mmCIF file of C-alpha atoms in Angstrom:
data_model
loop_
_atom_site.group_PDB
_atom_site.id
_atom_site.type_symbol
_atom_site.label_atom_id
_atom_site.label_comp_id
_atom_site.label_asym_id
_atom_site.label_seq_id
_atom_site.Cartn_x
_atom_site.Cartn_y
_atom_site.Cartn_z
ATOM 1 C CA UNK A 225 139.244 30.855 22.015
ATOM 2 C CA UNK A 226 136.040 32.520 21.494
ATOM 3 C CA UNK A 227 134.079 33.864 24.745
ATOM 4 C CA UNK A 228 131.340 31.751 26.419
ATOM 5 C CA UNK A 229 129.378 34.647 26.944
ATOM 6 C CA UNK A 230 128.557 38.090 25.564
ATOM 7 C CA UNK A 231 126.805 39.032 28.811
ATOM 8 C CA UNK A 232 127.176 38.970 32.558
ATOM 9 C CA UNK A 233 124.093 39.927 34.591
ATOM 10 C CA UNK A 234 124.502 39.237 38.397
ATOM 11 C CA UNK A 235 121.630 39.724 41.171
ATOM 12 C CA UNK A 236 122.111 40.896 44.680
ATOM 13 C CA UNK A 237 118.460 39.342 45.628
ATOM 14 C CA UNK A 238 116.119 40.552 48.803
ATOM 15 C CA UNK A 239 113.524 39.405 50.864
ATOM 16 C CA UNK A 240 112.079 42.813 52.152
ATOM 17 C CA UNK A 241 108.114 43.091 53.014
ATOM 18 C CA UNK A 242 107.929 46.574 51.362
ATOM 19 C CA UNK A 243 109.346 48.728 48.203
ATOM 20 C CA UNK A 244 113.282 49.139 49.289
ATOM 21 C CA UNK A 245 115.854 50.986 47.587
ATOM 22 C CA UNK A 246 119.701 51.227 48.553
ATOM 23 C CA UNK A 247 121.515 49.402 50.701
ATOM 24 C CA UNK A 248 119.912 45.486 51.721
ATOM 25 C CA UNK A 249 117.951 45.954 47.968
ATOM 26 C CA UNK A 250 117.571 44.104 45.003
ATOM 27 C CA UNK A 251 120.644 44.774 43.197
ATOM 28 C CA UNK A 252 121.059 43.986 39.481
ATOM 29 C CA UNK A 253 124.449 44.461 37.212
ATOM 30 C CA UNK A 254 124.576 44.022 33.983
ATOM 31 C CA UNK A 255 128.123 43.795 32.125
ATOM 32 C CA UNK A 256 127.378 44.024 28.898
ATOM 33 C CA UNK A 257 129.034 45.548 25.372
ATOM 34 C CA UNK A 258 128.139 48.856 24.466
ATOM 35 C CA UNK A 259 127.774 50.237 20.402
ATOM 36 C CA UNK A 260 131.552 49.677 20.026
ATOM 37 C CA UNK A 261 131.580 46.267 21.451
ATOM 38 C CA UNK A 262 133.553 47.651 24.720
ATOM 39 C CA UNK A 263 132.107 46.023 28.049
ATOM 40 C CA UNK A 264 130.175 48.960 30.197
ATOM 41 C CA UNK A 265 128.595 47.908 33.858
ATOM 42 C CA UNK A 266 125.387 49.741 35.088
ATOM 43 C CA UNK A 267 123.343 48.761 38.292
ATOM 44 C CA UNK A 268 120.073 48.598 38.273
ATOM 45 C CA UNK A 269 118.083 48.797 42.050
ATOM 46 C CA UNK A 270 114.532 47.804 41.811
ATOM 47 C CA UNK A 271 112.272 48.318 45.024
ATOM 48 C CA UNK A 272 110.351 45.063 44.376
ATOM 49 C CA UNK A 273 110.544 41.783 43.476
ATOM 50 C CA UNK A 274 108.343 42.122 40.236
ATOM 51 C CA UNK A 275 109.905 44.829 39.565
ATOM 52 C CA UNK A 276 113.490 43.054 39.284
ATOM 53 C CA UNK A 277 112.015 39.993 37.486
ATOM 54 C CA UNK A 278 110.454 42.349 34.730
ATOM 55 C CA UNK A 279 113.735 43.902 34.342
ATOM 56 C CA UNK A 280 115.695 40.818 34.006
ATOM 57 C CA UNK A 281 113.347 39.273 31.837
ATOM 58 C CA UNK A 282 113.265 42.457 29.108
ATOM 59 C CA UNK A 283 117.000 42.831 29.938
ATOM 60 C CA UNK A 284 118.065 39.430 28.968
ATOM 61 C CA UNK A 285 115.425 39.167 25.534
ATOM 62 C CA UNK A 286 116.996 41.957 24.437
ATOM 63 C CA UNK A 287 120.917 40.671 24.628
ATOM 64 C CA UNK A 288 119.764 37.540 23.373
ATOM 65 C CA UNK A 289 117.765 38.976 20.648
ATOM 66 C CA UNK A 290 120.897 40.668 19.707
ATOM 67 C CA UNK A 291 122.544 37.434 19.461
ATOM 68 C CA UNK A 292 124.492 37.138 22.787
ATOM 69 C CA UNK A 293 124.512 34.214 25.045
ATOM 70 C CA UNK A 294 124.103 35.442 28.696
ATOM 71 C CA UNK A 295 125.856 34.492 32.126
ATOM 72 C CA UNK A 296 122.973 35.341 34.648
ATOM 73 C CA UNK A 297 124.002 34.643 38.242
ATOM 74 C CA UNK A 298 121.232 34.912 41.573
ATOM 75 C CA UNK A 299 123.049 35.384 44.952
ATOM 76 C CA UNK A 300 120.437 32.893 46.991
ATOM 77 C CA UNK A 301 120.507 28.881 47.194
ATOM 78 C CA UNK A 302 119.389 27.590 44.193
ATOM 79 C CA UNK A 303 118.763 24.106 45.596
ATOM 80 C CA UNK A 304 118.366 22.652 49.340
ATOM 81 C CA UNK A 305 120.563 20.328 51.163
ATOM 82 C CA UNK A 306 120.193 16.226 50.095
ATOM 83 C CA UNK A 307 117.125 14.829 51.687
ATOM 84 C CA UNK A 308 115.066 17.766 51.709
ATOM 85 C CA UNK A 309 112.803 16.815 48.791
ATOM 86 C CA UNK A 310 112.381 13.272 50.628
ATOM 87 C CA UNK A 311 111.752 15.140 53.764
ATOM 88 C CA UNK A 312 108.656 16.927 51.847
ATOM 89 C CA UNK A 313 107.300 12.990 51.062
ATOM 90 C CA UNK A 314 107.483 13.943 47.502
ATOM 91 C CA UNK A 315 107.850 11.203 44.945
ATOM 92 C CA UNK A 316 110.818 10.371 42.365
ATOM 93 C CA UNK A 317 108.268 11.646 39.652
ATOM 94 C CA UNK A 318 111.111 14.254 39.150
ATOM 95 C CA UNK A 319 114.306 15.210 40.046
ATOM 96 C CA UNK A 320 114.571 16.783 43.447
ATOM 97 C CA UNK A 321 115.217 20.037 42.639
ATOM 98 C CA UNK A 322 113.071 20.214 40.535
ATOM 99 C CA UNK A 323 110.325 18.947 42.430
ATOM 100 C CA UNK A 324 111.292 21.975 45.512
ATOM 101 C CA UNK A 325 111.055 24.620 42.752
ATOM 102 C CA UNK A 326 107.946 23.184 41.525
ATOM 103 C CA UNK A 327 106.425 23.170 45.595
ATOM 104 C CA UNK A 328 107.750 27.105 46.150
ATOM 105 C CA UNK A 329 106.560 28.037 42.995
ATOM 106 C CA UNK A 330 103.091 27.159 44.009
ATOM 107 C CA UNK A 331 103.365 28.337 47.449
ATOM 108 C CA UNK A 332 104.836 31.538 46.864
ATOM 109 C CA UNK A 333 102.563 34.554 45.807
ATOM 110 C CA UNK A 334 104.413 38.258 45.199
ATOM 111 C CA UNK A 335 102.879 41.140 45.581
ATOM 112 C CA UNK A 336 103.000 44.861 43.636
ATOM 113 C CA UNK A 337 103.620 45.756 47.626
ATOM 114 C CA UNK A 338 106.463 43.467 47.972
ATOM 115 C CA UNK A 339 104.121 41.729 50.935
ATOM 116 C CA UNK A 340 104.323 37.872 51.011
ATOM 117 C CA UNK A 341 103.903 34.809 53.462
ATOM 118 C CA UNK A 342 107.394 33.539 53.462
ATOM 119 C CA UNK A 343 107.618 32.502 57.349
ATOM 120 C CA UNK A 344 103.927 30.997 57.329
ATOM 121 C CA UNK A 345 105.528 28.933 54.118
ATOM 122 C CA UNK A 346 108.673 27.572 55.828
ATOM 123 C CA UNK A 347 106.602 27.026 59.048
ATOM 124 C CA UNK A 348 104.073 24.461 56.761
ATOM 125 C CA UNK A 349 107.358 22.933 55.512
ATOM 126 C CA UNK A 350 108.451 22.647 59.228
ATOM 127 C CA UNK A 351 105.453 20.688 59.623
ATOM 128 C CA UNK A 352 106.088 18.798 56.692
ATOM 129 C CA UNK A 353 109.338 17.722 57.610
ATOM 130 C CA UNK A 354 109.514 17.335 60.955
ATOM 131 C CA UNK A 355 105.990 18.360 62.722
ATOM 132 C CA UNK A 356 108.306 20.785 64.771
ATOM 133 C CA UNK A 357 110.243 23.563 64.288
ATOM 134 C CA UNK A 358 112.774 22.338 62.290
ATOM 135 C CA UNK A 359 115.170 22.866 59.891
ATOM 136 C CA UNK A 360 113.600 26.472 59.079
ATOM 137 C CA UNK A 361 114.326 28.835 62.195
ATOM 138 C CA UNK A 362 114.524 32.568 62.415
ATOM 139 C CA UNK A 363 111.283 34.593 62.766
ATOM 140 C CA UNK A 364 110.043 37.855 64.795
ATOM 141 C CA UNK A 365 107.549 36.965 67.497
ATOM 142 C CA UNK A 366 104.638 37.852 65.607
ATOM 143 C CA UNK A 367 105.637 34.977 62.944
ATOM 144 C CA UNK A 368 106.380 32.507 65.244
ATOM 145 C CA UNK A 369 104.283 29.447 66.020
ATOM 146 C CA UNK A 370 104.356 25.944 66.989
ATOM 147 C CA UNK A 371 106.953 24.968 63.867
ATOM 148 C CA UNK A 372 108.418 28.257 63.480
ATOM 149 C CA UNK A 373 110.855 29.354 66.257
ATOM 150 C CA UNK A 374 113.277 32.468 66.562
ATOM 151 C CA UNK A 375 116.568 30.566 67.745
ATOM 152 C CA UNK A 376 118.299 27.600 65.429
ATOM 153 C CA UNK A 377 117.570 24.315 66.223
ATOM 154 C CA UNK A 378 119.459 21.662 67.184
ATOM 155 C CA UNK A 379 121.421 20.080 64.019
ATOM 156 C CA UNK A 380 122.590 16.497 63.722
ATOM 157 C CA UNK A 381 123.218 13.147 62.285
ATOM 158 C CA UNK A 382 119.731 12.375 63.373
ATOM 159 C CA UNK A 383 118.024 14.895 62.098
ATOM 160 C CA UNK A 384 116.282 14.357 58.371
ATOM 161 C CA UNK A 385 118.512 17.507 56.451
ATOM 162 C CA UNK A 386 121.549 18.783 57.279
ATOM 163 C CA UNK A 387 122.311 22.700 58.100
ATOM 164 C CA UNK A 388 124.425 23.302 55.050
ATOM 165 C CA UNK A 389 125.098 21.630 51.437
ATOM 166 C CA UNK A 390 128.278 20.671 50.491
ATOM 167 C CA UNK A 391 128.382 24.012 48.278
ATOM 168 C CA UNK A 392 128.565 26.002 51.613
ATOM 169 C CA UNK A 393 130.573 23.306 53.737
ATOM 170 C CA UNK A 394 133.084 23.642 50.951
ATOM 171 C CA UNK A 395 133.208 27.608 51.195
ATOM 172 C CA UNK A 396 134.085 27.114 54.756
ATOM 173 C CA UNK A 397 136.873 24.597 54.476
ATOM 174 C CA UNK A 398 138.315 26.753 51.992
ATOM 175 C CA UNK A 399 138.423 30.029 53.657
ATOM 176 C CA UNK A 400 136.616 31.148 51.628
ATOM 177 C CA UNK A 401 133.746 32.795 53.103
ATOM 178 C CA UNK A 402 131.377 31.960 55.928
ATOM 179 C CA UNK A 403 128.000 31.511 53.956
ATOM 180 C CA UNK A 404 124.352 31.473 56.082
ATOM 181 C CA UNK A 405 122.134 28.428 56.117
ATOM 182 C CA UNK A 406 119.362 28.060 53.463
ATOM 183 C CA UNK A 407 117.577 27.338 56.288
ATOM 184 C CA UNK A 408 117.713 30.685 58.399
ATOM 185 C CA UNK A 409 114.771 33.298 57.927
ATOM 186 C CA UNK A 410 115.944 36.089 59.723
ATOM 187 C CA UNK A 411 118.789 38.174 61.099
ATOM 188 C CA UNK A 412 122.164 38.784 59.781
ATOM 189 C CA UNK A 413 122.684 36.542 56.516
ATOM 190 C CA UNK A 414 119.475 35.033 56.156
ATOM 191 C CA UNK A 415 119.567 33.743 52.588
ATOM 192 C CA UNK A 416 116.834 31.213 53.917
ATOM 193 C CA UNK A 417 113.768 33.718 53.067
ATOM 194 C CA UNK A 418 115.783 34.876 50.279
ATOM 195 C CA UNK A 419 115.617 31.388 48.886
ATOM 196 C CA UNK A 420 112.206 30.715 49.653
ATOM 197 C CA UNK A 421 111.269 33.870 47.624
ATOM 198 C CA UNK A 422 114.226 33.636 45.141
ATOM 199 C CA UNK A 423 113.574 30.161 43.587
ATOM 200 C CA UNK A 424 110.003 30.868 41.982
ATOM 201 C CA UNK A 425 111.205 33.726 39.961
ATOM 202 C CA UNK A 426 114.098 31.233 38.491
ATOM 203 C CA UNK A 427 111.710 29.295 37.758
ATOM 204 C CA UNK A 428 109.471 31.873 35.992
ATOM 205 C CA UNK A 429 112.493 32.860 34.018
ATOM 206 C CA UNK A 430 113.185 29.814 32.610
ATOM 207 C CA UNK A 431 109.938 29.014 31.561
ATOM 208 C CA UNK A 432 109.673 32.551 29.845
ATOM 209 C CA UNK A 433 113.119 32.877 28.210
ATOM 210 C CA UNK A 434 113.716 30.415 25.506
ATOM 211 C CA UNK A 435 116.936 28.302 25.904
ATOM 212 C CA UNK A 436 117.491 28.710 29.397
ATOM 213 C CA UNK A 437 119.405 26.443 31.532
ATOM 214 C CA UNK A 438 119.752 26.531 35.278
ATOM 215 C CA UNK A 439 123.373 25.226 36.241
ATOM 216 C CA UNK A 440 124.393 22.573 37.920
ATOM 217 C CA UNK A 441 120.724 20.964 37.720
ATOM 218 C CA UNK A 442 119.872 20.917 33.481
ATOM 219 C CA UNK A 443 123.659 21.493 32.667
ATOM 220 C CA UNK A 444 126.285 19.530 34.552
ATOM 221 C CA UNK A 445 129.554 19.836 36.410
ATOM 222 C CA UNK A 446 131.671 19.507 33.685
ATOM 223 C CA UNK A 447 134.198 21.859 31.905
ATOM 224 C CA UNK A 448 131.534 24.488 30.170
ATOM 225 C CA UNK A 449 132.569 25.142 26.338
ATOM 226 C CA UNK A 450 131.079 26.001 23.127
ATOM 227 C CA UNK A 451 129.708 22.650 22.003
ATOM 228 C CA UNK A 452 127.800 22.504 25.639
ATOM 229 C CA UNK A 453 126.234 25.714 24.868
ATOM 230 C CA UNK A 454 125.238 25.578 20.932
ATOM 231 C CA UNK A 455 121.691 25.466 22.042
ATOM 232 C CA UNK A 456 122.004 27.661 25.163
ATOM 233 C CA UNK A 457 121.251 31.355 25.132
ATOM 234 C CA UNK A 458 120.971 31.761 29.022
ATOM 235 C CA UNK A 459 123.039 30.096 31.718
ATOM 236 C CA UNK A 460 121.443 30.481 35.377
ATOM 237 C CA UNK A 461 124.269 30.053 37.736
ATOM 238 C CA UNK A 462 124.096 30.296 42.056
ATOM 239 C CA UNK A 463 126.576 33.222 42.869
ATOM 240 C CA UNK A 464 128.386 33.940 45.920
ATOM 241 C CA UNK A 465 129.359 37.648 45.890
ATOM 242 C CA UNK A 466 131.881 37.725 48.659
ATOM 243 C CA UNK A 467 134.210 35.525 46.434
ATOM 244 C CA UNK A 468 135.398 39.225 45.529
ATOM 245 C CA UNK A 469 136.637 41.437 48.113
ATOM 246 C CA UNK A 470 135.361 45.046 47.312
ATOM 247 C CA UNK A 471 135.733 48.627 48.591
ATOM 248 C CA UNK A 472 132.469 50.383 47.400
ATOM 249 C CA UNK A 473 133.116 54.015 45.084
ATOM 250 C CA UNK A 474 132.201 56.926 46.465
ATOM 251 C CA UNK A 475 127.664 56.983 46.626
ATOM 252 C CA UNK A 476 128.168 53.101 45.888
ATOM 253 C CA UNK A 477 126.350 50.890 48.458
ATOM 254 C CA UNK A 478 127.904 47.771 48.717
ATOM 255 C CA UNK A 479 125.847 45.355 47.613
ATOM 256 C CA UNK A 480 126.104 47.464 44.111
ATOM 257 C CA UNK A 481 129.994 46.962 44.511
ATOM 258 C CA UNK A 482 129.271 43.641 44.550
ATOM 259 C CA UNK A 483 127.506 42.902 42.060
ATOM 260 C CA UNK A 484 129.903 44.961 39.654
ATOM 261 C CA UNK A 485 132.863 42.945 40.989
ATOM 262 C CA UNK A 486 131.842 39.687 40.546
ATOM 263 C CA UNK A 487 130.475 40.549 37.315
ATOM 264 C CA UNK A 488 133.565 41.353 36.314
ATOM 265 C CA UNK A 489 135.058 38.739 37.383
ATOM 266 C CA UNK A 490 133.629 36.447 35.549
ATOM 267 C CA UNK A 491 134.096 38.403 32.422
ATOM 268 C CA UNK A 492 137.910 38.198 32.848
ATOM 269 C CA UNK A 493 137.452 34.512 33.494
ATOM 270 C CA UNK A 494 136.255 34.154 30.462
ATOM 271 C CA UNK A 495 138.251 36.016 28.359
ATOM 272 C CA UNK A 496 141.168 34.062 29.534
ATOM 273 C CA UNK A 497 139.553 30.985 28.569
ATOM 274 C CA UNK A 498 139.341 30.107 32.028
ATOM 275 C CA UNK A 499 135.498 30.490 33.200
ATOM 276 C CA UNK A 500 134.528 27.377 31.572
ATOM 277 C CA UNK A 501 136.269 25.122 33.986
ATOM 278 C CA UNK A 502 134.230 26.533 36.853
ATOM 279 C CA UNK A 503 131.534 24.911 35.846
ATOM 280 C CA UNK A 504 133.345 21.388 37.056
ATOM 281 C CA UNK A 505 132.676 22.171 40.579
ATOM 282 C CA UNK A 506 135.885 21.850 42.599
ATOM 283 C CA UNK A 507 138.416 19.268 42.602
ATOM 284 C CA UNK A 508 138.408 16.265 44.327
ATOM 285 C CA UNK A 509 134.398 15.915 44.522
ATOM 286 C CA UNK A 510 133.467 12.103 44.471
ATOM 287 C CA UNK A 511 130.852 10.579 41.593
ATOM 288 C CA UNK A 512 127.977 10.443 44.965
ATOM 289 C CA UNK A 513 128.733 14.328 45.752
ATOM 290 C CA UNK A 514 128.574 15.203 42.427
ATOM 291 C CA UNK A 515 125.166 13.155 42.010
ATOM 292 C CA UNK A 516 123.931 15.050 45.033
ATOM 293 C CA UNK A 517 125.306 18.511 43.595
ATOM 294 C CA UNK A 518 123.220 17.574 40.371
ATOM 295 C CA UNK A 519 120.265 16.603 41.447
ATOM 296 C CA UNK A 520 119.363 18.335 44.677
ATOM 297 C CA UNK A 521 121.744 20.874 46.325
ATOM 298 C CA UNK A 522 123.135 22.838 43.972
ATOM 299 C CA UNK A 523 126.681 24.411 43.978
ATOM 300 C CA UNK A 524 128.279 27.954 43.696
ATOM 301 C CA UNK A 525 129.712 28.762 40.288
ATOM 302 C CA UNK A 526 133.838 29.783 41.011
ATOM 303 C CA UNK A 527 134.037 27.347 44.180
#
C-alpha cells in the first residue's frame, strides 16, 4: 500500500504576550523527503504567532506544489466540549464547530508584538455563557474581573459545558496522559488560551491553502485511505504530543523533541499501512459520541 502522506508537519503551539524563543515556544517539525526521497526532520521555532502561520503556510504550498499530500497536526483543542456553541446562543445556521471558529476568528486580533486580548475574550464568553465566571478560569490579577476568576470553578451536571470532551476523558481512562481543560487560561497546561488563540489561524489556513480539510469536523471518523483523500492535499489533525515519551538530544528543548517524535510517529504509522485507521477514533465509541466528536468537540488523532 501506497503512503497517505508525503509530509508530516506537527506544531508545538503558544500563547505568549511577547516574541519567545526556546523552551514554552512555538515549535514547528516538519518530516519531510529530502532530494533522494529519504525522510529528514528539521524544527523550526518562530517567536510569534504570525510568524509560525507564515511559515506553515509557505511550508505546506511548497510540499503540495511538489505534489505531496500533507499530515499537519496543531497541539491545542481544535473544538470545545458539546453544548458550548449552544451556550454562545448561536443558531444551527452551521455546524457547531464551525460556528466557534467562525466567533474566535472574529474576536481574535494578533499582533507583529505577539500582544493580544485573549483573557478579556474568554471573560465576554464567560458572560455569554453563564453571566459569571464560568467555564473559562485562570487569569493573573490584573486580568481578572467579574467573569474572569484565577481559581477553577465549580464543574457539574448542572452546569451548561462540561470541563473536558470526550477526546480528553478518553486520554484519562486510558492512561494515557492527563490532558488540561480547554477551558483553563493560565498556569501549568493551559491549552485554554492556546485554543482561544490557536483556532483562528486553522481557520486562516484553510481558507488560504487549497484542499484543506480539518479532521474529524470536514473529514470523518472513519478508516482514512486513498479514495478519502483523492481531493485532499492537506489533512489538519488535533495532536497530543505526550502520546510519545521522549528524552530530548543534547541543546534539544523538549517541546522540539516532541514535535520530532510524534512526527515520526506518524510517519511509521503510515508506512505500515496502519495510520489510516486512526482516523476512526477509538473503539467502542457509540453513533451519539461520534455525532458529538463530528460536529462539536473534536478528537485527538492516535487515541
Amino acid at each position: 500500500m501506497a503512503r497517505l502522506f508525503d509530509a508530516y508537519i506537527m506544531v508545538d503551539w503558544s500563547a505568549a504576550a511577547k516574541p519567545v524563543t526556546g523552551a514554552n515556544s512555538i515549535w514547528v517539525g516538519i518530516l519531510a523527503k529530502d532530494a533522494r526521497l529519504k525522510f529528514q526532520f528539521r524544527a523550526v521555532n518562530p517567536d510569534t504567532r504570525l510568524k509560525a502561520r507564515t511559515f506553515i503556510h509557505d511550508m505546506v504550498t511548497k510540499l503540495v506544489k511538489r505534489g505531496d499530500k500533507v499530515l499537519l497536526g496543531f497541539d491545542f483543542s481544535l473544538g470545545f466540549p458539546m453544548g458550548t456553541a449552544d451556550a454562545m446562543g448561536f443558531g444551527d445556521d452551521v455546524a457547531p464547530w464551525q460556528a466557534m471558529s467562525e466567533y474566535l476568528s472574529g474576536k481574535v486580533r494578533e499582533r507583529d508584538d505577539n500582544s493580544n486580548a485573549r483573557f478579556a475574550i474568554a471573560a465576554g464568553m464567560n458572560y455569554a455563557m453563564s453571566k459569571g465566571p464560568f467555564p473559562f478560569w485562570g487569569a493573573p490579577a490584573k486580568d481578572q474581573v467579574n467573569t474572569l476568576e484565577g481559581k477553577r470553578p465549580a464543574f457539574g451536571d448542572d452546569r451548561p459545558v462540561s470541563e473536558f470532551r470526550l477526546a480528553e476523558r478518553s486520554l484519562k481512562d486510558r492512561g494515557l496522559g492527563q490532558p488540561k481543560s480547554c477551558w483553563q487560561l493560565a498556569y501549568q497546561g493551559s491549552v485554554g488560551s492556546q485554543t482561544l488563540l490557536g483556532i483562528p489561524h486553522v481557520s486562516w489556513l484553510m481558507n488560504e491553502i487549497p484542499n484543506t480539510k480539518l479532521w474529524p469536523f470536514e473529514l470523518p471518523l472513519a478508516p482514512l485511505d486513498e479514495d478519502a483523500l483523492a481531493d485532499v492535499d492537506v489533512v489538519i489533525a488535533e495532536i497530543y504530543p505526550s502520546l510519545k515519551t521522549v528524552k530530548p538530544a543534547s541543546g534539544q528543548v523538549l517541546d522540539e523533541a516532541q514535535v520530532d517524535a510524534i512526527a515520526r510517529h506518524y510517519c511509521d504509522l503510515d508506512g505500515k499501512d496502519r495510520l489510516g485507521a486512526l482516523f476512526s477514533g477509538a473503539e467502542g465509541l457509540s453513533a451519539a459520541e461520534k455525532s458529538q466528536i463530528e460536529r462539536e468537540e473534536g478528537w485527538i488523532l492516535g487515541i
